[in-house]
């Protein structure tokens, strides 16, 4: 069996076939996120493609980072609601906020900061020591740079609104995780 056959699960058992399908689906999720194709992103996430798997061919960027870099707000919003890790960094140390700042995607920057601001994401530095505002300056994203500078000076003055659906989804995932822990500890007794 060749390397490609092994990756796709051809000629192997059912588990190898499932792994091959998931691998192919992951590639499609990266592509759909890059293109802003919401229907495909939703379908692939429903098929259990991992929303945080880094793409080695794209500097270990996740689908969330890829969508932010391309300015696809709806995809970013959907992936964050589904639990994508907004604090994960690519090989260059850049986060989803860096990616959105480089793209000049002000709506995405505001969404990320509104919902992740308390995590310190706005001051997170990349491998070259730059925060998202410095990346915005480098890419001539003046509106993003001005917004981030204002946010870092006085976050309350920015009038950001938190995505209640994102907050509810986080609470539901936390509740489910706790119930799984309780179930596991009850089963062990």
Coordinates of N, CA and C in Angstrom, one line a residue:
X1 N 0.9 -1.2 0.0 CA 0.0 0.0 0.0 C 0.9 1.2 0.0
X2 N 0.6 2.2 -0.9 CA 1.4 3.4 -1.0 C 1.1 4.4 0.1
X3 N 2.0 5.4 0.2 CA 1.8 6.4 1.3 C 0.5 7.2 1.1
X4 N 0.1 7.5 -0.1 CA -1.2 8.2 -0.3 C -2.3 7.3 0.1
X5 N -2.2 6.0 -0.3 CA -3.3 5.1 0.0 C -3.4 4.9 1.5
X6 N -2.3 4.9 2.2 CA -2.3 4.8 3.7 C -2.9 6.0 4.3
X7 N -2.6 7.2 3.8 CA -3.2 8.4 4.4 C -4.7 8.5 4.1
X8 N -5.2 8.0 3.0 CA -6.6 8.0 2.7 C -7.3 6.8 3.2
X9 N -6.6 5.8 3.8 CA -7.2 4.6 4.3 C -7.6 3.6 3.2
X10 N -7.1 3.7 2.0 CA -7.5 2.8 0.9 C -6.7 1.5 1.2
X11 N -7.4 0.4 1.1 CA -6.8 -0.9 1.3 C -6.7 -1.3 2.7
X12 N -7.1 -0.5 3.7 CA -7.0 -0.8 5.1 C -8.3 -1.1 5.7
X13 N -8.4 -1.2 7.0 CA -9.6 -1.5 7.7 C -10.5 -0.3 7.8
X14 N -11.6 -0.5 8.5 CA -12.6 0.6 8.7 C -12.0 1.8 9.5
X15 N -11.2 1.5 10.5 CA -10.6 2.6 11.2 C -9.7 3.5 10.3
X16 N -8.9 2.8 9.5 CA -8.0 3.6 8.6 C -8.9 4.4 7.6
X17 N -10.0 3.8 7.2 CA -10.8 4.6 6.2 C -11.4 5.8 6.9
X18 N -11.9 5.6 8.2 CA -12.4 6.8 8.9 C -11.4 7.8 9.1
X19 N -10.1 7.4 9.4 CA -9.1 8.4 9.6 C -8.8 9.1 8.3
X20 N -8.8 8.4 7.2 CA -8.6 9.1 5.9 C -9.7 10.0 5.5
X21 N -10.9 9.7 5.9 CA -12.1 10.6 5.6 C -11.9 11.9 6.5
X22 N -11.6 11.7 7.8 CA -11.4 12.8 8.6 C -10.2 13.7 8.1
X23 N -9.1 13.1 7.7 CA -8.0 13.9 7.1 C -8.4 14.7 5.9
X24 N -9.2 14.1 5.0 CA -9.7 14.8 3.8 C -10.6 15.9 4.2
X25 N -11.5 15.6 5.2 CA -12.4 16.6 5.7 C -11.7 17.8 6.3
X26 N -10.6 17.5 7.0 CA -9.8 18.6 7.6 C -9.3 19.5 6.6
X27 N -8.8 19.0 5.5 CA -8.3 19.8 4.4 C -9.4 20.6 3.8
X28 N -10.6 20.0 3.7 CA -11.7 20.8 3.2 C -12.2 21.9 4.1
X29 N -12.0 21.7 5.4 CA -12.4 22.7 6.4 C -11.4 23.9 6.3
X30 N -10.2 23.6 6.1 CA -9.2 24.7 5.9 C -9.6 25.5 4.7
X31 N -9.9 24.8 3.6 CA -10.3 25.5 2.3 C -11.6 26.2 2.5
X32 N -12.6 25.6 3.1 CA -13.9 26.3 3.2 C -13.7 27.5 4.1
X33 N -12.9 27.5 5.1 CA -12.6 28.6 6.0 C -11.9 29.7 5.2
X34 N -11.0 29.4 4.4 CA -10.3 30.3 3.6 C -11.2 31.0 2.6
X35 N -12.1 30.3 2.0 CA -13.0 30.8 1.0 C -14.3 31.5 1.6
X36 N -14.5 31.3 2.9 CA -15.7 31.9 3.6 C -16.9 31.2 3.2
X37 N -16.8 29.9 2.9 CA -18.0 29.1 2.5 C -18.6 28.5 3.8
X38 N -19.6 29.3 4.3 CA -20.3 28.9 5.5 C -21.0 27.6 5.5
X39 N -21.7 27.3 4.4 CA -22.4 26.0 4.3 C -21.4 24.8 4.5
X40 N -20.3 24.9 3.8 CA -19.3 23.8 3.9 C -18.7 23.8 5.3
X41 N -18.4 24.9 5.9 CA -17.8 25.0 7.2 C -18.7 24.3 8.2
X42 N -20.0 24.7 8.1 CA -21.0 24.1 9.1 C -21.1 22.6 8.9
X43 N -21.2 22.2 7.6 CA -21.3 20.7 7.4 C -20.1 20.0 7.8
X44 N -18.9 20.5 7.6 CA -17.7 19.8 8.0 C -17.5 19.8 9.6
X45 N -17.9 20.8 10.2 CA -17.9 20.8 11.7 C -18.9 19.8 12.2
X46 N -20.1 19.8 11.6 CA -21.1 18.8 12.0 C -20.6 17.3 11.8
X47 N -19.7 17.2 10.8 CA -19.1 15.8 10.6 C -18.0 15.5 11.5
X48 N -17.7 16.4 12.5 CA -16.7 16.3 13.5 C -15.3 16.5 13.1
X49 N -15.1 17.4 12.1 CA -13.8 17.8 11.7 C -13.3 18.7 12.9
X50 N -12.0 18.5 13.3 CA -11.5 19.2 14.4 C -11.2 20.7 14.0
X51 N -11.9 21.6 14.7 CA -11.8 23.0 14.4 C -10.5 23.7 14.8
X52 N -9.7 23.0 15.6 CA -8.4 23.5 16.0 C -7.2 22.9 15.4
X53 N -7.4 22.0 14.4 CA -6.2 21.3 13.8 C -5.4 22.3 13.0
X54 N -4.1 22.5 13.3 CA -3.3 23.4 12.5 C -3.0 22.9 11.1
X55 N -2.8 23.8 10.2 CA -2.5 23.4 8.8 C -1.0 23.6 8.7
X56 N -0.2 22.5 8.6 CA 1.2 22.6 8.5 C 1.7 23.4 7.2
X57 N 0.9 23.4 6.2 CA 1.2 24.1 5.0 C 0.9 25.6 5.0
X58 N 0.3 26.0 6.1 CA -0.1 27.4 6.3 C 0.5 28.0 7.7
X59 N 1.7 27.6 8.0 CA 2.3 28.1 9.2 C 1.6 27.6 10.5
X60 N 1.0 26.4 10.4 CA 0.2 25.9 11.6 C -1.0 26.8 12.0
X61 N -1.5 27.5 11.0 CA -2.7 28.3 11.2 C -4.0 27.3 11.4
X62 N -4.9 27.7 12.3 CA -6.1 26.9 12.4 C -7.1 27.5 11.4
X63 N -8.3 26.7 11.2 CA -9.3 27.3 10.4 C -9.8 28.7 10.9
X64 N -9.8 28.9 12.2 CA -10.2 30.2 12.7 C -9.2 31.3 12.3
X65 N -7.9 31.0 12.3 CA -6.9 32.0 11.9 C -7.0 32.3 10.4
X66 N -7.2 31.2 9.7 CA -7.3 31.3 8.2 C -8.5 32.2 7.8
X67 N -9.7 31.9 8.5 CA -10.9 32.7 8.2 C -10.7 34.2 8.6
X68 N -10.0 34.4 9.7 CA -9.8 35.8 10.1 C -8.8 36.5 9.2
X69 N -7.8 35.8 8.7 CA -6.8 36.4 7.8 C -7.5 36.8 6.4
X70 N -8.6 36.0 6.1 CA -9.3 36.3 4.8 C -10.5 37.3 5.0
X71 N -10.7 37.6 6.3 CA -11.8 38.6 6.6 C -13.2 38.0 6.6
X72 N -13.4 36.7 6.8 CA -14.7 36.1 6.8 C -15.3 36.1 8.2
X73 N -16.0 37.2 8.5 CA -16.6 37.3 9.8 C -17.5 36.2 10.3
X74 N -18.4 35.8 9.4 CA -19.4 34.8 9.8 C -18.7 33.5 10.1
X75 N -17.7 33.1 9.4 CA -16.9 31.9 9.7 C -16.2 32.0 11.0
X76 N -15.6 33.1 11.3 CA -14.9 33.4 12.6 C -15.9 33.3 13.7
X77 N -17.1 33.9 13.6 CA -18.1 33.9 14.6 C -18.6 32.5 14.8
X78 N -18.9 31.7 13.8 CA -19.4 30.3 13.9 C -18.3 29.5 14.6
X79 N -17.1 29.5 14.1 CA -16.0 28.7 14.7 C -15.8 29.0 16.2
X80 N -15.8 30.3 16.5 CA -15.7 30.6 18.0 C -16.9 30.1 18.8
X81 N -18.1 30.2 18.2 CA -19.2 29.7 18.9 C -19.2 28.2 19.1
X82 N -18.5 27.5 18.2 CA -18.3 26.1 18.3 C -17.1 25.7 19.1
X83 N -16.4 26.6 19.7 CA -15.4 26.3 20.6 C -13.9 26.4 20.1
X84 N -13.7 27.0 18.9 CA -12.4 27.2 18.4 C -11.5 28.0 19.4
X85 N -10.3 27.6 19.5 CA -9.4 28.2 20.5 C -8.8 29.5 19.9
X86 N -9.3 30.6 20.4 CA -8.9 31.9 19.9 C -7.5 32.3 20.5
X87 N -7.0 31.6 21.5 CA -5.7 31.9 22.1 C -4.6 31.1 21.5
X88 N -4.9 30.1 20.6 CA -3.9 29.3 20.0 C -3.0 30.2 19.1
X89 N -1.8 29.9 18.9 CA -0.9 30.6 18.1 C -0.3 29.8 17.0
X90 N 0.0 30.4 15.9 CA 0.6 29.7 14.7 C 2.1 29.6 15.0
X91 N 2.8 29.1 14.0 CA 4.3 28.9 14.1 C 5.0 30.2 14.3
X92 N 4.5 31.3 13.8 CA 5.1 32.6 13.9 C 4.7 33.3 15.2
X93 N 3.9 32.6 16.0 CA 3.5 33.2 17.3 C 2.3 34.1 17.2
X94 N 1.7 34.2 16.0 CA 0.6 35.1 15.8 C -0.8 34.3 16.2
X95 N -1.7 35.1 16.8 CA -3.0 34.6 17.1 C -4.0 35.0 16.1
X96 N -5.2 34.6 16.3 CA -6.3 35.0 15.4 C -6.4 36.5 15.3
X97 N -6.2 37.2 16.5 CA -6.3 38.6 16.5 C -5.2 39.2 15.6
X98 N -4.0 38.7 15.6 CA -2.9 39.1 14.7 C -3.3 39.0 13.3
X99 N -3.9 37.8 12.9 CA -4.4 37.5 11.6 C -5.4 38.5 11.1
X100 N -6.4 38.8 12.0 CA -7.4 39.8 11.6 C -6.9 41.2 11.5
X101 N -5.9 41.5 12.4 CA -5.3 42.9 12.3 C -4.5 43.0 11.0
X102 N -3.8 42.0 10.6 CA -3.0 42.0 9.4 C -3.9 42.2 8.1
X103 N -5.1 41.6 8.2 CA -6.1 41.7 7.1 C -6.8 43.0 7.1
X104 N -6.7 43.8 8.2 CA -7.5 45.0 8.3 C -9.0 44.8 8.5
X105 N -9.3 43.6 9.1 CA -10.7 43.2 9.3 C -11.2 43.7 10.7
X106 N -11.6 45.0 10.7 CA -12.0 45.7 11.9 C -13.1 45.0 12.6
X107 N -14.1 44.5 11.9 CA -15.3 43.8 12.5 C -14.8 42.6 13.2
X108 N -13.9 41.8 12.6 CA -13.4 40.6 13.3 C -12.6 41.0 14.5
X109 N -11.7 42.0 14.4 CA -10.9 42.4 15.5 C -11.8 42.8 16.7
X110 N -12.8 43.6 16.4 CA -13.7 44.0 17.5 C -14.5 42.8 18.1
X111 N -14.9 41.9 17.3 CA -15.6 40.7 17.8 C -14.6 39.9 18.7
X112 N -13.4 39.7 18.3 CA -12.5 38.9 19.1 C -12.1 39.6 20.4
X113 N -11.9 40.9 20.3 CA -11.5 41.6 21.5 C -12.7 41.7 22.5
X114 N -13.9 41.9 21.9 CA -15.1 41.9 22.8 C -15.3 40.6 23.5
X115 N -15.0 39.5 22.9 CA -15.3 38.2 23.5 C -14.1 37.5 24.1
X116 N -12.9 38.0 23.9 CA -11.7 37.4 24.4 C -10.8 38.5 25.1
X117 N -11.2 39.7 25.2 CA -10.4 40.8 25.8 C -9.9 40.5 27.1
X118 N -10.7 39.9 28.0 CA -10.2 39.6 29.4 C -9.1 38.6 29.4
X119 N -8.9 37.9 28.3 CA -7.8 36.9 28.3 C -6.5 37.5 28.0
X120 N -6.4 38.8 27.7 CA -5.2 39.4 27.4 C -4.7 39.3 26.0
X121 N -5.7 38.8 25.1 CA -5.3 38.6 23.7 C -4.8 39.8 23.0
X122 N -5.3 41.0 23.4 CA -4.9 42.2 22.7 C -3.4 42.6 22.9
X123 N -2.9 42.1 24.0 CA -1.5 42.4 24.3 C -0.5 41.2 24.0
X124 N -1.1 40.1 23.5 CA -0.3 39.0 23.1 C 0.7 39.3 22.0
X125 N 1.9 38.9 22.3 CA 3.0 39.2 21.3 C 3.3 38.0 20.4
X126 N 3.7 38.2 19.2 CA 4.1 37.2 18.3 C 5.6 36.9 18.5
X127 N 6.1 36.0 17.6 CA 7.5 35.6 17.7 C 8.5 36.7 17.6
X128 N 8.1 37.8 16.9 CA 8.9 39.0 16.7 C 8.7 40.0 17.7
X129 N 7.8 39.7 18.7 CA 7.6 40.7 19.8 C 6.5 41.7 19.5
X130 N 5.7 41.5 18.4 CA 4.7 42.5 18.0 C 3.3 42.1 18.6
X131 N 2.6 43.0 19.1 CA 1.2 42.8 19.4 C 0.3 43.0 18.1
X132 N -1.0 42.8 18.2 CA -1.8 42.9 17.0 C -1.8 44.4 16.5
X133 N -1.7 45.4 17.4 CA -1.7 46.8 16.9 C -0.4 47.0 16.0
X134 N 0.7 46.5 16.4 CA 1.9 46.6 15.6 C 1.8 45.9 14.3
X135 N 1.1 44.8 14.3 CA 0.9 44.0 13.0 C 0.0 44.9 12.1
X136 N -1.0 45.5 12.7 CA -1.9 46.4 11.9 C -1.1 47.5 11.3
X137 N -0.2 48.1 12.0 CA 0.6 49.2 11.5 C 1.5 48.7 10.3
X138 N 2.1 47.6 10.5 CA 2.9 47.0 9.5 C 2.1 46.8 8.2
X139 N 0.9 46.4 8.3 CA 0.0 46.1 7.1 C -0.8 47.3 6.7
X140 N -0.5 48.4 7.3 CA -1.2 49.7 6.9 C -2.7 49.6 7.2
X141 N -3.1 48.9 8.3 CA -4.5 48.8 8.7 C -4.8 49.8 9.8
X142 N -4.9 51.1 9.3 CA -4.9 52.2 10.3 C -6.1 52.2 11.2
X143 N -7.3 51.8 10.7 CA -8.5 51.7 11.5 C -8.3 50.7 12.6
X144 N -7.8 49.5 12.3 CA -7.6 48.5 13.3 C -6.5 49.0 14.3
X145 N -5.5 49.6 13.8 CA -4.4 50.0 14.8 C -5.0 51.1 15.7
X146 N -5.8 52.0 15.2 CA -6.4 53.1 16.1 C -7.4 52.4 17.1
X147 N -8.2 51.5 16.6 CA -9.1 50.8 17.5 C -8.3 50.1 18.6
X148 N -7.3 49.3 18.3 CA -6.6 48.5 19.3 C -5.9 49.4 20.3
X149 N -5.3 50.5 19.8 CA -4.6 51.5 20.7 C -5.6 52.1 21.7
X150 N -6.8 52.4 21.2 CA -7.9 52.9 22.1 C -8.3 51.9 23.1
X151 N -8.5 50.7 22.6 CA -8.9 49.6 23.5 C -7.9 49.3 24.6
X152 N -6.6 49.3 24.2 CA -5.6 49.1 25.2 C -5.5 50.2 26.2
X153 N -5.8 51.5 25.8 CA -5.8 52.6 26.7 C -7.0 52.6 27.6
X154 N -8.2 52.3 27.1 CA -9.4 52.4 27.9 C -10.5 51.5 27.2
X155 N -10.5 50.2 27.6 CA -11.4 49.2 27.0 C -12.9 49.6 27.1
X156 N -13.3 50.2 28.2 CA -14.7 50.5 28.4 C -15.2 51.6 27.4
X157 N -14.3 52.4 26.9 CA -14.7 53.5 26.0 C -15.0 53.0 24.6
X158 N -14.7 51.8 24.3 CA -14.9 51.2 23.0 C -16.3 50.8 22.7
X159 N -17.1 50.6 23.8 CA -18.5 50.3 23.6 C -18.7 48.9 22.9
X160 N -17.9 47.9 23.2 CA -18.0 46.6 22.6 C -19.2 45.8 23.2
X161 N -19.8 45.0 22.4 CA -20.9 44.1 22.9 C -20.4 42.7 22.8
X162 N -20.6 42.0 23.9 CA -20.2 40.6 23.9 C -21.3 39.8 23.2
X163 N -20.9 38.7 22.5 CA -21.8 37.8 21.8 C -22.4 36.9 22.8
X164 N -23.7 37.1 23.1 CA -24.4 36.3 24.1 C -24.4 34.8 23.7
X165 N -24.6 34.6 22.4 CA -24.6 33.2 21.9 C -23.3 32.5 22.1
X166 N -22.2 33.2 21.9 CA -20.9 32.7 22.2 C -20.8 32.3 23.7
X167 N -21.2 33.2 24.5 CA -21.1 33.0 26.0 C -22.0 31.8 26.4
X168 N -23.2 31.7 25.8 CA -24.1 30.6 26.1 C -23.5 29.3 25.6
X169 N -22.8 29.3 24.5 CA -22.2 28.1 24.0 C -21.0 27.6 24.9
X170 N -20.3 28.6 25.4 CA -19.2 28.3 26.3 C -19.7 27.7 27.6
X171 N -20.8 28.3 28.1 CA -21.4 27.7 29.3 C -21.9 26.3 29.1
X172 N -22.5 26.1 28.0 CA -23.0 24.7 27.7 C -21.9 23.7 27.6
X173 N -20.7 24.1 27.0 CA -19.6 23.2 26.9 C -19.0 22.9 28.2
X174 N -18.9 24.0 29.1 CA -18.4 23.8 30.4 C -19.3 22.9 31.3
X175 N -20.6 23.1 31.1 CA -21.6 22.2 31.9 C -21.5 20.8 31.4
X176 N -21.3 20.6 30.1 CA -21.2 19.2 29.6 C -19.9 18.6 30.1
X177 N -18.8 19.3 30.1 CA -17.5 18.8 30.6 C -17.6 18.4 32.1
X178 N -18.3 19.3 32.9 CA -18.5 18.9 34.3 C -19.3 17.7 34.5
X179 N -20.4 17.6 33.7 CA -21.3 16.4 33.8 C -20.5 15.1 33.4
X180 N -19.6 15.2 32.4 CA -18.8 14.1 32.0 C -17.8 13.7 33.1
X181 N -17.3 14.7 33.8 CA -16.4 14.4 34.9 C -17.1 13.7 36.0
X182 N -18.3 14.2 36.3 CA -19.1 13.6 37.4 C -19.5 12.2 37.0
X183 N -19.9 12.0 35.8 CA -20.2 10.6 35.3 C -19.0 9.7 35.4
X184 N -17.9 10.2 35.0 CA -16.7 9.4 35.1 C -16.3 9.0 36.5
X185 N -16.4 10.0 37.4 CA -16.1 9.7 38.8 C -17.1 8.8 39.5
X186 N -18.4 9.0 39.1 CA -19.4 8.0 39.6 C -19.2 6.6 39.1
X187 N -18.8 6.5 37.9 CA -18.5 5.2 37.3 C -17.3 4.5 37.9
X188 N -16.4 5.3 38.4 CA -15.2 4.8 39.0 C -15.5 4.3 40.4
X189 N -16.5 4.8 41.1 CA -16.8 4.4 42.4 C -17.4 3.0 42.5

